[in-house]
């Protein structure tokens, strides 16, 4: 298994867990870009948003059910941003679908 996020799910690489259920795993980003920076990943390997289809979209639905709980736990009552980078132009570095939950301060209006 050469996918770093699959290895985090398997417990082979340590992570700071925030939330876990049958479908997803959430943990703190190792290189936070905002005061709160959490990653949520599906427990099935999906390479990116481009790999979502009718067979695996339940993982995305379940992730978005989990996000409000994760945000509440992390103290993001004032708002947060959910981002997924897909492919080279978006600078996706880890090829396992992940959603960044970012907040803890006012974020810039410009998104790109
Ligand atoms: P992206 O650029 O959207 O592919 O984001 C990948 C993110 O994964 C980056 O924000 C990295 O800091 C983060 N990351 C990479 N390796 C780890 C790790 N072992 N534990 C936590 N976060 C990681
Ligand atoms: Zn993976």
PDB file of C-alpha atoms and ligand atoms in Angstrom:
ATOM      1  CA  UNK A   1       0.000   0.000   0.000  1.00  0.00           C
ATOM      2  CA  UNK A   2       1.784   3.150  -1.113  1.00  0.00           C
ATOM      3  CA  UNK A   3      -1.014   5.606  -0.338  1.00  0.00           C
ATOM      4  CA  UNK A   4      -0.126   7.671   2.719  1.00  0.00           C
ATOM      5  CA  UNK A   5      -3.765   8.321   3.660  1.00  0.00           C
ATOM      6  CA  UNK A   6      -4.691   4.612   3.343  1.00  0.00           C
ATOM      7  CA  UNK A   7      -1.767   3.961   5.692  1.00  0.00           C
ATOM      8  CA  UNK A   8      -3.081   6.560   8.144  1.00  0.00           C
ATOM      9  CA  UNK A   9      -6.498   4.826   8.118  1.00  0.00           C
ATOM     10  CA  UNK A  10      -4.756   1.485   8.710  1.00  0.00           C
ATOM     11  CA  UNK A  11      -2.885   2.986  11.690  1.00  0.00           C
ATOM     12  CA  UNK A  12       0.501   2.418  10.053  1.00  0.00           C
ATOM     13  CA  UNK A  13       1.279   6.139  10.078  1.00  0.00           C
ATOM     14  CA  UNK A  14       0.379   8.151  13.199  1.00  0.00           C
ATOM     15  CA  UNK A  15      -2.193  10.937  13.011  1.00  0.00           C
ATOM     16  CA  UNK A  16      -4.091  13.183  15.393  1.00  0.00           C
ATOM     17  CA  UNK A  17      -7.608  11.811  15.087  1.00  0.00           C
ATOM     18  CA  UNK A  18     -10.570  14.186  15.340  1.00  0.00           C
ATOM     19  CA  UNK A  19     -13.420  11.917  14.223  1.00  0.00           C
ATOM     20  CA  UNK A  20     -14.031   8.468  12.780  1.00  0.00           C
ATOM     21  CA  UNK A  21     -17.013   6.429  11.623  1.00  0.00           C
ATOM     22  CA  UNK A  22     -17.695   3.542   9.246  1.00  0.00           C
ATOM     23  CA  UNK A  23     -17.140   5.708   6.167  1.00  0.00           C
ATOM     24  CA  UNK A  24     -14.601   8.366   7.023  1.00  0.00           C
ATOM     25  CA  UNK A  25     -11.631   9.390   9.130  1.00  0.00           C
ATOM     26  CA  UNK A  26     -10.721  12.959  10.149  1.00  0.00           C
ATOM     27  CA  UNK A  27      -7.376  14.147  11.504  1.00  0.00           C
ATOM     28  CA  UNK A  28      -5.346  17.325  11.911  1.00  0.00           C
ATOM     29  CA  UNK A  29      -3.288  18.432   8.925  1.00  0.00           C
ATOM     30  CA  UNK A  30       0.423  18.037   9.649  1.00  0.00           C
ATOM     31  CA  UNK A  31       1.148  21.463   8.121  1.00  0.00           C
ATOM     32  CA  UNK A  32      -1.784  23.658   9.181  1.00  0.00           C
ATOM     33  CA  UNK A  33      -2.486  26.730   7.060  1.00  0.00           C
ATOM     34  CA  UNK A  34      -5.183  28.106   9.358  1.00  0.00           C
ATOM     35  CA  UNK A  35      -5.581  27.951  13.168  1.00  0.00           C
ATOM     36  CA  UNK A  36      -7.881  24.943  12.651  1.00  0.00           C
ATOM     37  CA  UNK A  37      -6.980  22.730   9.683  1.00  0.00           C
ATOM     38  CA  UNK A  38      -8.511  19.252   9.552  1.00  0.00           C
ATOM     39  CA  UNK A  39      -8.585  16.687   6.752  1.00  0.00           C
ATOM     40  CA  UNK A  40     -11.523  14.320   6.223  1.00  0.00           C
ATOM     41  CA  UNK A  41     -10.929  11.252   4.069  1.00  0.00           C
ATOM     42  CA  UNK A  42     -13.050   8.339   2.859  1.00  0.00           C
ATOM     43  CA  UNK A  43     -12.125   4.905   4.213  1.00  0.00           C
ATOM     44  CA  UNK A  44     -12.220   3.583   0.647  1.00  0.00           C
ATOM     45  CA  UNK A  45      -9.394   4.722  -1.605  1.00  0.00           C
ATOM     46  CA  UNK A  46     -10.767   7.272  -4.096  1.00  0.00           C
ATOM     47  CA  UNK A  47      -8.014   9.156  -5.909  1.00  0.00           C
ATOM     48  CA  UNK A  48      -9.693  12.557  -6.075  1.00  0.00           C
ATOM     49  CA  UNK A  49     -13.027  14.297  -6.685  1.00  0.00           C
ATOM     50  CA  UNK A  50     -12.565  13.129 -10.277  1.00  0.00           C
ATOM     51  CA  UNK A  51     -12.898   9.525  -9.072  1.00  0.00           C
ATOM     52  CA  UNK A  52     -16.321   9.946  -7.450  1.00  0.00           C
ATOM     53  CA  UNK A  53     -19.065   7.923  -9.131  1.00  0.00           C
ATOM     54  CA  UNK A  54     -22.452   6.302  -8.455  1.00  0.00           C
ATOM     55  CA  UNK A  55     -20.786   3.318  -6.739  1.00  0.00           C
ATOM     56  CA  UNK A  56     -18.727   5.287  -4.201  1.00  0.00           C
ATOM     57  CA  UNK A  57     -20.582   8.605  -3.753  1.00  0.00           C
ATOM     58  CA  UNK A  58     -22.020   7.331  -0.448  1.00  0.00           C
ATOM     59  CA  UNK A  59     -18.569   8.100   1.034  1.00  0.00           C
ATOM     60  CA  UNK A  60     -18.855  11.726  -0.023  1.00  0.00           C
ATOM     61  CA  UNK A  61     -22.393  11.978   1.355  1.00  0.00           C
ATOM     62  CA  UNK A  62     -21.282  10.486   4.664  1.00  0.00           C
ATOM     63  CA  UNK A  63     -18.276  12.809   4.824  1.00  0.00           C
ATOM     64  CA  UNK A  64     -20.593  15.797   4.420  1.00  0.00           C
ATOM     65  CA  UNK A  65     -22.835  14.416   7.167  1.00  0.00           C
ATOM     66  CA  UNK A  66     -19.773  14.215   9.415  1.00  0.00           C
ATOM     67  CA  UNK A  67     -18.405  17.681   8.614  1.00  0.00           C
ATOM     68  CA  UNK A  68     -20.868  19.661  10.817  1.00  0.00           C
ATOM     69  CA  UNK A  69     -20.075  17.371  13.754  1.00  0.00           C
ATOM     70  CA  UNK A  70     -16.335  17.744  13.175  1.00  0.00           C
ATOM     71  CA  UNK A  71     -16.668  21.535  12.843  1.00  0.00           C
ATOM     72  CA  UNK A  72     -18.659  21.756  16.073  1.00  0.00           C
ATOM     73  CA  UNK A  73     -16.096  19.628  17.916  1.00  0.00           C
ATOM     74  CA  UNK A  74     -13.310  21.857  16.592  1.00  0.00           C
ATOM     75  CA  UNK A  75     -15.051  25.045  17.743  1.00  0.00           C
ATOM     76  CA  UNK A  76     -15.814  26.427  14.289  1.00  0.00           C
ATOM     77  CA  UNK A  77     -19.200  27.951  15.199  1.00  0.00           C
ATOM     78  CA  UNK A  78     -18.278  31.176  13.364  1.00  0.00           C
ATOM     79  CA  UNK A  79     -17.807  29.400  10.038  1.00  0.00           C
ATOM     80  CA  UNK A  80     -15.276  27.436   8.059  1.00  0.00           C
ATOM     81  CA  UNK A  81     -14.223  26.569   4.531  1.00  0.00           C
ATOM     82  CA  UNK A  82     -14.330  23.083   2.939  1.00  0.00           C
ATOM     83  CA  UNK A  83     -11.864  22.596   0.084  1.00  0.00           C
ATOM     84  CA  UNK A  84     -10.790  19.690  -2.095  1.00  0.00           C
ATOM     85  CA  UNK A  85      -7.909  20.030  -4.520  1.00  0.00           C
ATOM     86  CA  UNK A  86      -8.316  17.889  -7.631  1.00  0.00           C
ATOM     87  CA  UNK A  87      -5.439  17.262 -10.017  1.00  0.00           C
ATOM     88  CA  UNK A  88      -2.284  19.132 -10.966  1.00  0.00           C
ATOM     89  CA  UNK A  89      -3.780  22.572 -11.650  1.00  0.00           C
ATOM     90  CA  UNK A  90      -5.260  22.532  -8.143  1.00  0.00           C
ATOM     91  CA  UNK A  91      -1.920  21.353  -6.671  1.00  0.00           C
ATOM     92  CA  UNK A  92      -3.318  18.099  -5.268  1.00  0.00           C
ATOM     93  CA  UNK A  93      -0.349  16.451  -3.542  1.00  0.00           C
ATOM     94  CA  UNK A  94      -1.938  13.373  -1.929  1.00  0.00           C
ATOM     95  CA  UNK A  95      -3.864  11.218  -4.401  1.00  0.00           C
ATOM     96  CA  UNK A  96      -6.500  10.039  -1.930  1.00  0.00           C
ATOM     97  CA  UNK A  97      -9.649  12.175  -1.872  1.00  0.00           C
ATOM     98  CA  UNK A  98      -9.600  14.554   1.086  1.00  0.00           C
ATOM     99  CA  UNK A  99     -11.566  17.563   2.205  1.00  0.00           C
ATOM    100  CA  UNK A 100      -9.759  20.334   4.040  1.00  0.00           C
ATOM    101  CA  UNK A 101     -11.829  21.900   6.837  1.00  0.00           C
ATOM    102  CA  UNK A 102     -10.238  25.262   7.491  1.00  0.00           C
ATOM    103  CA  UNK A 103     -11.138  27.960   9.958  1.00  0.00           C
ATOM    104  CA  UNK A 104     -10.422  29.582  13.277  1.00  0.00           C
ATOM    105  CA  UNK A 105      -9.972  33.036  11.740  1.00  0.00           C
ATOM    106  CA  UNK A 106     -11.530  35.204   9.015  1.00  0.00           C
ATOM    107  CA  UNK A 107     -10.451  33.681   5.703  1.00  0.00           C
ATOM    108  CA  UNK A 108      -9.634  35.702   2.564  1.00  0.00           C
ATOM    109  CA  UNK A 109     -12.450  36.218   0.059  1.00  0.00           C
ATOM    110  CA  UNK A 110     -10.182  35.280  -2.830  1.00  0.00           C
ATOM    111  CA  UNK A 111     -10.200  31.554  -3.534  1.00  0.00           C
ATOM    112  CA  UNK A 112      -7.708  31.349  -6.329  1.00  0.00           C
TER     113      UNK A 112
HETATM  114  P1  LIG B   1      -3.494  18.612  -0.999  1.00  0.00           P
HETATM  115  O1  LIG B   1      -2.410  19.581  -1.376  1.00  0.00           O
HETATM  116  O2  LIG B   1      -4.869  19.148  -1.163  1.00  0.00           O
HETATM  117  O3  LIG B   1      -3.283  17.259  -1.668  1.00  0.00           O
HETATM  118  O4  LIG B   1      -3.350  18.408   0.573  1.00  0.00           O
HETATM  119  C1  LIG B   1      -2.606  17.407   1.176  1.00  0.00           C
HETATM  120  C2  LIG B   1      -2.508  17.782   2.619  1.00  0.00           C
HETATM  121  O5  LIG B   1      -2.115  16.645   3.356  1.00  0.00           O
HETATM  122  C3  LIG B   1      -1.520  18.897   2.932  1.00  0.00           C
HETATM  123  O6  LIG B   1      -2.201  19.980   3.565  1.00  0.00           O
HETATM  124  C4  LIG B   1      -0.509  18.224   3.855  1.00  0.00           C
HETATM  125  O7  LIG B   1      -0.035  19.078   4.862  1.00  0.00           O
HETATM  126  C5  LIG B   1      -1.321  17.076   4.420  1.00  0.00           C
HETATM  127  N1  LIG B   1      -0.554  15.924   4.869  1.00  0.00           N
HETATM  128  C6  LIG B   1       0.383  15.239   4.175  1.00  0.00           C
HETATM  129  N2  LIG B   1       0.856  14.220   4.911  1.00  0.00           N
HETATM  130  C7  LIG B   1       0.193  14.249   6.095  1.00  0.00           C
HETATM  131  C8  LIG B   1       0.237  13.455   7.285  1.00  0.00           C
HETATM  132  N3  LIG B   1       1.061  12.399   7.402  1.00  0.00           N
HETATM  133  N4  LIG B   1      -0.564  13.802   8.309  1.00  0.00           N
HETATM  134  C9  LIG B   1      -1.394  14.872   8.208  1.00  0.00           C
HETATM  135  N5  LIG B   1      -1.505  15.642   7.108  1.00  0.00           N
HETATM  136  C10 LIG B   1      -0.706  15.351   6.070  1.00  0.00           C
HETATM  137 ZN1  LIG B   2      -5.583   5.819  -0.289  1.00  0.00          ZN
END
